[in-house]
Coordinates of C-alpha atoms in Angstrom, one line a residue:
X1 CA 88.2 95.1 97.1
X2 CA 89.8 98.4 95.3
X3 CA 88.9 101.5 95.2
X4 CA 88.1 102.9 91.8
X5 CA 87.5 106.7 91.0
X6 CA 86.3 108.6 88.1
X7 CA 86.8 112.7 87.6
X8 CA 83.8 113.6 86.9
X9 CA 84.9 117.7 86.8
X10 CA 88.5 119.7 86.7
X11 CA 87.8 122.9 86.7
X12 CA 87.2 125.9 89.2
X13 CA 84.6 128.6 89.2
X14 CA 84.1 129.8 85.6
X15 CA 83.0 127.7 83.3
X16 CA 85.1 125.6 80.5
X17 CA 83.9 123.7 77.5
X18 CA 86.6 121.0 78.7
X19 CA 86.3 120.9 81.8
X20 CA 83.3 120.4 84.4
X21 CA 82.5 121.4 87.7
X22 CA 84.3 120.0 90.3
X23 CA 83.0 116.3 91.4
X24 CA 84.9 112.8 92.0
X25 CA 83.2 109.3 91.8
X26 CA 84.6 106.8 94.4
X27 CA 83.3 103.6 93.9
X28 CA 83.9 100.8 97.2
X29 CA 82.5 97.6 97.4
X30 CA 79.5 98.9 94.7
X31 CA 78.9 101.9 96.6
X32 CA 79.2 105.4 95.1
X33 CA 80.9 108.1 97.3
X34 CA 80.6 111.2 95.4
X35 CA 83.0 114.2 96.8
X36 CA 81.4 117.6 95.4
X37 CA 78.5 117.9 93.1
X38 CA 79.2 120.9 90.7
X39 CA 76.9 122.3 88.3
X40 CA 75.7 119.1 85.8
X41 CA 77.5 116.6 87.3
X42 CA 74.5 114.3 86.8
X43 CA 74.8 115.0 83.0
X44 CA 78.7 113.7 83.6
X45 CA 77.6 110.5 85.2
X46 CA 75.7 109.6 82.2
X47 CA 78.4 110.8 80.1
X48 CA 81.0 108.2 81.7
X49 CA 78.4 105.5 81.8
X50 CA 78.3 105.9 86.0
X51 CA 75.4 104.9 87.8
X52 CA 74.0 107.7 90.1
X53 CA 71.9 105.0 91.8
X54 CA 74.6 103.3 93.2
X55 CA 75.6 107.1 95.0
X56 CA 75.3 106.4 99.0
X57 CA 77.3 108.8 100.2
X58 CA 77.7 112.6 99.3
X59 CA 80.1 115.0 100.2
X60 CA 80.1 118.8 99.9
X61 CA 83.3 120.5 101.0
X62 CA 81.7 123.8 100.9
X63 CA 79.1 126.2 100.1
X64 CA 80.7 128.0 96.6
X65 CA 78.3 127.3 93.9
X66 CA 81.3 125.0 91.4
X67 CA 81.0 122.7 94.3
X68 CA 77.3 122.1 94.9
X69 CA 74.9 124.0 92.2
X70 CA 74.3 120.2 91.0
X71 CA 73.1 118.7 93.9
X72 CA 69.5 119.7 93.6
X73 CA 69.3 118.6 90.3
X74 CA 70.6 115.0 90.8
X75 CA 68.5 114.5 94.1
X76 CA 66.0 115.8 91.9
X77 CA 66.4 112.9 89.1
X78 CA 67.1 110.0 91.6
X79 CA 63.5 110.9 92.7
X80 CA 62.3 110.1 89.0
X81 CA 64.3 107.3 89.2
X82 CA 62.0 106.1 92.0
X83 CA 64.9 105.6 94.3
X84 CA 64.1 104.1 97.4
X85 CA 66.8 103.5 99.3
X86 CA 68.4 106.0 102.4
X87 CA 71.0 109.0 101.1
X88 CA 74.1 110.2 103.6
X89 CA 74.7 113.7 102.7
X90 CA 77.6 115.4 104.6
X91 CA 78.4 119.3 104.2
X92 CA 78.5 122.6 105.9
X93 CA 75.8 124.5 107.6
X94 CA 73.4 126.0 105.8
X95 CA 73.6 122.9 102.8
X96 CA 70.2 121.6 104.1
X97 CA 68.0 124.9 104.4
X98 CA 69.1 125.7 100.9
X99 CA 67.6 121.9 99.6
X100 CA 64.8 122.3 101.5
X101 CA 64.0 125.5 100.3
X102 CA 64.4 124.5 96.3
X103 CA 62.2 121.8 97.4
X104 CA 59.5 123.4 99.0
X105 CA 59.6 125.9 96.5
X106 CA 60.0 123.5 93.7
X107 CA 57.2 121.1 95.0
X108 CA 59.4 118.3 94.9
X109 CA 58.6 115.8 97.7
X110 CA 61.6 112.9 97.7
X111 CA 60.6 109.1 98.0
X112 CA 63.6 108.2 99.9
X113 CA 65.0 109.3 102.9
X114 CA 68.2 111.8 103.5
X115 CA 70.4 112.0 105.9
X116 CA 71.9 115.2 106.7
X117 CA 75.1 115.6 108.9
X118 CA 76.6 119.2 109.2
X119 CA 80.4 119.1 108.8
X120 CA 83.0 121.0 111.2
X121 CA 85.8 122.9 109.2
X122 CA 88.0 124.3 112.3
X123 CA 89.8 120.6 113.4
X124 CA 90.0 117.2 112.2
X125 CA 87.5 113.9 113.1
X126 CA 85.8 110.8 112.2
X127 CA 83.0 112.2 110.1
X128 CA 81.3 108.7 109.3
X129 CA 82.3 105.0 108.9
X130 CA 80.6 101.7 108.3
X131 CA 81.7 97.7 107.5
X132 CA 84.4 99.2 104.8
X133 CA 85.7 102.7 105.5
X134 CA 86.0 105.2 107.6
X135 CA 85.8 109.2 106.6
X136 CA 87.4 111.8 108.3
X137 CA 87.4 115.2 107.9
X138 CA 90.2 117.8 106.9
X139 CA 90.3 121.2 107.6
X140 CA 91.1 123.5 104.9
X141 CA 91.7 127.2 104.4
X142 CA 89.2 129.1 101.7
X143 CA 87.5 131.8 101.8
X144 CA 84.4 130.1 103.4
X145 CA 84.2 127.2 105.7
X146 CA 85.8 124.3 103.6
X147 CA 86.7 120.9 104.8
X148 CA 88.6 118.0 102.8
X149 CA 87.6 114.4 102.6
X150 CA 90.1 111.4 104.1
X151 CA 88.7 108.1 103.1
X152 CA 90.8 104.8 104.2
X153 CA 89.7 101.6 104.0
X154 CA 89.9 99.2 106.9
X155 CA 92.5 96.8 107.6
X156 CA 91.7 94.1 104.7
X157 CA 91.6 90.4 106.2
X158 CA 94.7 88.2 106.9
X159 CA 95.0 85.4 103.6
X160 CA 95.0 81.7 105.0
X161 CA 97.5 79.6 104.4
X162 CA 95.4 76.7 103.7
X163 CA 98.1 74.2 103.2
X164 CA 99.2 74.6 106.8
X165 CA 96.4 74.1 108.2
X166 CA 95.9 71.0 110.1
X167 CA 92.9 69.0 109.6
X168 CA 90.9 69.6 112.9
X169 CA 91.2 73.3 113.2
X170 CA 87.8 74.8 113.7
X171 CA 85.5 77.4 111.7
X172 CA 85.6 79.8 114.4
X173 CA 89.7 79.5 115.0
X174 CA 90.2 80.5 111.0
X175 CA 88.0 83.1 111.4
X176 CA 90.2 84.4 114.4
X177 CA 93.4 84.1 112.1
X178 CA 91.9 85.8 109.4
X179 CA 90.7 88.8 111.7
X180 CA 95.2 88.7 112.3
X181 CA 94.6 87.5 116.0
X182 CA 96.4 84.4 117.4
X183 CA 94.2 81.3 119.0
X184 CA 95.0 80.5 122.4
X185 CA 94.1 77.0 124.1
X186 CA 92.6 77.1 127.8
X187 CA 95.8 78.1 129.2
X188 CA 96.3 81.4 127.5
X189 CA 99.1 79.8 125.5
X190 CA 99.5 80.7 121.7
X191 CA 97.7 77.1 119.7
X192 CA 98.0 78.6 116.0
X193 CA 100.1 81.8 115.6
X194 CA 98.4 84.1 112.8
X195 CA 101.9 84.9 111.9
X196 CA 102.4 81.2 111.1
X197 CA 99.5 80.4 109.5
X198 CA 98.3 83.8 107.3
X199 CA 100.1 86.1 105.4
X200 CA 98.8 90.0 105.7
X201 CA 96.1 91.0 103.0
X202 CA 96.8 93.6 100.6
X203 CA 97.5 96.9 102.5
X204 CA 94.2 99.1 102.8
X205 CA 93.7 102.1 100.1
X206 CA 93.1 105.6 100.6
X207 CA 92.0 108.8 99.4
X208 CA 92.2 112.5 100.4
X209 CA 90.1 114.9 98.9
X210 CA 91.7 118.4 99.5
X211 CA 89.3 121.3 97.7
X212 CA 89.5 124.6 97.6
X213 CA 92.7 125.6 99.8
X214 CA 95.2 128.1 100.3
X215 CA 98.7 126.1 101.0
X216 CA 98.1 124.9 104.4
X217 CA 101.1 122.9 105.5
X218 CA 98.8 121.7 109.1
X219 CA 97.0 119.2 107.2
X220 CA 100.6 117.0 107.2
X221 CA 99.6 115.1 109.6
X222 CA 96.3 113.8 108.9
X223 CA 96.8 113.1 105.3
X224 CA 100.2 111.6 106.0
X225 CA 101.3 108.6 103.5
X226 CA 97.9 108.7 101.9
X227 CA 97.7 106.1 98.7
X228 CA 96.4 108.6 96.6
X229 CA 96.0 112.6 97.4
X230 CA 94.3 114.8 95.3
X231 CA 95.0 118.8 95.7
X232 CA 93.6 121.8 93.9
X233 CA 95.7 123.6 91.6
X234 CA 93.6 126.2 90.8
X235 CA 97.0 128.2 89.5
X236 CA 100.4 127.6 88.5
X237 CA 103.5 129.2 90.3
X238 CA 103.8 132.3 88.8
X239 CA 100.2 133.6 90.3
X240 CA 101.6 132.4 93.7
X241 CA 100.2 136.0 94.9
X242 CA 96.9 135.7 93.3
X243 CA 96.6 131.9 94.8
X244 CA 97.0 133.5 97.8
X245 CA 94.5 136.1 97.9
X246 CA 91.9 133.8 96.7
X247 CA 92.5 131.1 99.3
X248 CA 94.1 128.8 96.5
X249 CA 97.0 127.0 95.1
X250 CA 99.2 126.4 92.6
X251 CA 100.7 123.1 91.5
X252 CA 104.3 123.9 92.9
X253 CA 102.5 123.9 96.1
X254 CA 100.2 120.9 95.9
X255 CA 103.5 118.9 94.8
X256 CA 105.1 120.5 98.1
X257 CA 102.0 119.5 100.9
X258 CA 102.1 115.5 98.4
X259 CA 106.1 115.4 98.9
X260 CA 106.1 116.8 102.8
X261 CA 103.2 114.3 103.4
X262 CA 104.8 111.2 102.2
X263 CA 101.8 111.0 100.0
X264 CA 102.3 107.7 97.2
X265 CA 100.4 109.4 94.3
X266 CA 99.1 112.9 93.5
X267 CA 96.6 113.9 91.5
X268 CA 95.8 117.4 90.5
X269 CA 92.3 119.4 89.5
X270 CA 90.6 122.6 90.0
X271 CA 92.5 124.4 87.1
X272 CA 91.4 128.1 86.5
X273 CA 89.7 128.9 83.4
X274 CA 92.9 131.2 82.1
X275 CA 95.0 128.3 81.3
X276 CA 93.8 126.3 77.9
X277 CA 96.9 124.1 77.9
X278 CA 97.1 122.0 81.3
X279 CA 101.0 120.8 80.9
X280 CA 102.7 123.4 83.0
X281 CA 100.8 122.0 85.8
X282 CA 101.9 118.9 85.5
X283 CA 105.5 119.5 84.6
X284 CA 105.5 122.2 87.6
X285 CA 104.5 120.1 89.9
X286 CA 106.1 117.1 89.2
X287 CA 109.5 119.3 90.1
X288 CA 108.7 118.8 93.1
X289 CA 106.6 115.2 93.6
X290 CA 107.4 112.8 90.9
X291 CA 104.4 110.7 91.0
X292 CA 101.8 113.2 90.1
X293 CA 98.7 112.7 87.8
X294 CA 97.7 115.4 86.0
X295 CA 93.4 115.5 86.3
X296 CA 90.9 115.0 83.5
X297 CA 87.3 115.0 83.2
X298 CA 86.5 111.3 82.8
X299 CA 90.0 109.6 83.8
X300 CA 89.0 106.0 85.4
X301 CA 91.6 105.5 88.4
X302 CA 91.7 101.8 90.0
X303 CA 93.9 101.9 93.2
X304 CA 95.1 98.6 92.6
X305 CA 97.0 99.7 89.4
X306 CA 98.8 102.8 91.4
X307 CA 102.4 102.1 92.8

C-alpha cells in the first residue's frame, strides 16, 4: 500500500486560468480522501481522469468560499451518479446548515447517506480513523476557524521470513509475527522471536495538509517528521507584511515550519493570483528546505517514489 495524491487546485482566492481552487486527491487502499473542495473541483477530477466515486472521505479546513464553493456541486453529481454508498464529511460548524439549505432550496434529495462531523480548530485530536489510517486534526491560524489535516498510515505488517520458518509453526503464530509480537510457549518464554523471524515492513506514509495559515511555529510538534507536508504559500518573502495581515504565508516561511519540523518533503500551493511565474517560490523556499516541491494543478505524487 502507497499513498498517491493528485493537486487537483494551486491557487488562493481569486481566480487563475492556471490554476484551480484549492483541493488534493489522496488515494489509500482505493479510497479517495479529498482535502478541500474549491470551486469546480469536480470538473478537475474529470480533467485528471480521477474517479469522484471512489471519494469516501471529505475534508473542509474552513468556511472561505476557494475552499468549499465546490462541494455542493460534486455531492450534487455523485447523486446523478446514483451513488449509494455512505460519505464522511468533516469540517467546521456551520458546513452542514449551508448543504442543507442548497438542498432544500435546490430540491435535491441525496440517495446515499452523509455523515457529518463538526471539526475543532483551537487544539489538536484524532478526528477519524479506520483499518488504514488515522486523521488528526491541526490547528491553524486564519482569519476564520481553520484546521489542517494529519493523515498517517498505520504501522504496515512485519515481512516473514519464510525460509526460517520451521515446518510446524502454526497459522495463528505467523499471524502473531507478522502483527511484530513474539510467540511465547506455556511458560511465558519467547518460542519464535519476531525479531528473528520477520523483518519490519516498509515504514508507514504520511501527509499533512496545512491550509490557509499565518506562520504558526506551535504546529512543530504534531506535524513533526511527516513524509510529505504540504504548506500554503499564498506569498513570497517580500509581502511578509501583507502575509501577515491576511493570516497567510510566504514560501520563506513554509520552508522554515518543513525545516524546524524535520519534515522529509515539502510541497507548496495556495499561490496568490499576482504572481504569473511560480519559480521564486520555489527557489525561495528551497533556501531554506531543500526537498521542496513546487505545486501544480494535476501533478500525480506516489509516496513510494519520495526520499
Amino acid at each position: 500500500m502507497s499513498f498517491h495524491l493528485t493537486i487537483l487546485g494551486t491557487g488562493s482566492a481569486n481566480p487563475v486560468v492556471t490554476r484551480n481552487a484549492t483541493s488534493h486527491f489522496l488515494m489509500v487502499e482505493q479510497e479517495g480522501y479529498l482535502f478541500d473542495c474549491g470551486e469546480a473541483t469536480q470538473m478537475q477530477l474529470l480533467r485528471f481522469k480521477l474517479k469522484a466515486t471512489r471519494i469516501k472521505y471529505i475534508f473542509i479546513t474552513h468556511l472561505h468560499g476557494d475552499h468549499f464553493f465546490g462541494l455542493i456541486g460534486l455531492l450534487s453529481t455523485l447523486n446523478m451518479h446514483h451513488r449509494v454508498d455512505d460519505l464522511y464529511i468533516y469540517g467546521p460548524r456551520g458546513l452542514d446548515e449551508m448543504l442543507t439549505l442548497q438542498m432544500k432550496y435546490s430540491d435535491t434529495r441525496l440517495n446515499f447517506k452523509v455523515h457529518f462531523e463538526e471539526t475543532r480548530a483551537d487544539e489538536s485530536y484524532l478526528l477519524m480513523e479506520n483499518d488504514y489510517v488515522k486523521v488528526t486534526t491541526i490547528p491553524l491560524v486564519h482569519r476564520v476557524p481553520c484546521c489542517g489535516f494529519l493523515i498517517e498510515e498505520k504501522e504496515k505488517p512485519h515481512k516473514i521470513l519464510k525460509e526460517l520458518l520451521p515446518a510446524h509453526i502454526s497459522i495463528e503464530q505467523i499471524k502473531r509475527l507478522k502483527d511484530g509480537q513474539d510467540v511465547l510457549d506455556d511458560n511465558g518464554e519467547v518460542l519464535y522471536s519476531c525479531n528473528y523471524y520477520t523483518s519490519k515492513g516498509p515504514a508507514p506514509d504520511s501527509y499533512a495538509f496545512c491550509t490557509d495559515t499565518a506562520y504558526h511555529p506551535a504546529i512543530l510538534p504534531i506535524i513533526k517528521g511527516v513524509k510529505l507536508l504540504y504548506h500554503e504559500t499564498t506569498f513570497l518573502h517580500e509581502l511578509v507584511e501583507r502575509a501577515k495581515e491576511t493570516c497567510h504565508s510566504t514560501a520563506y516561511q513554509a520552508g522554515q515550519i518543513a525545516k524546524e519540523a524535520g519534515v522529509t518533503n515539502l510541497l507548496i500551493g495556495h499561490f496568490s493570483s499576482r504572481y504569473k511565474d511560480l519559480t521564486p517560490f520555489i527557489d525561495e523556499a528551497k533556501e531554506v528546505f531543500h526537498n521542496t516541491i513546487l505545486g501544480e494543478d494535476g501533478m500525480s505524487i506516489d509516496f513510494k517514489d519520495l526520499v
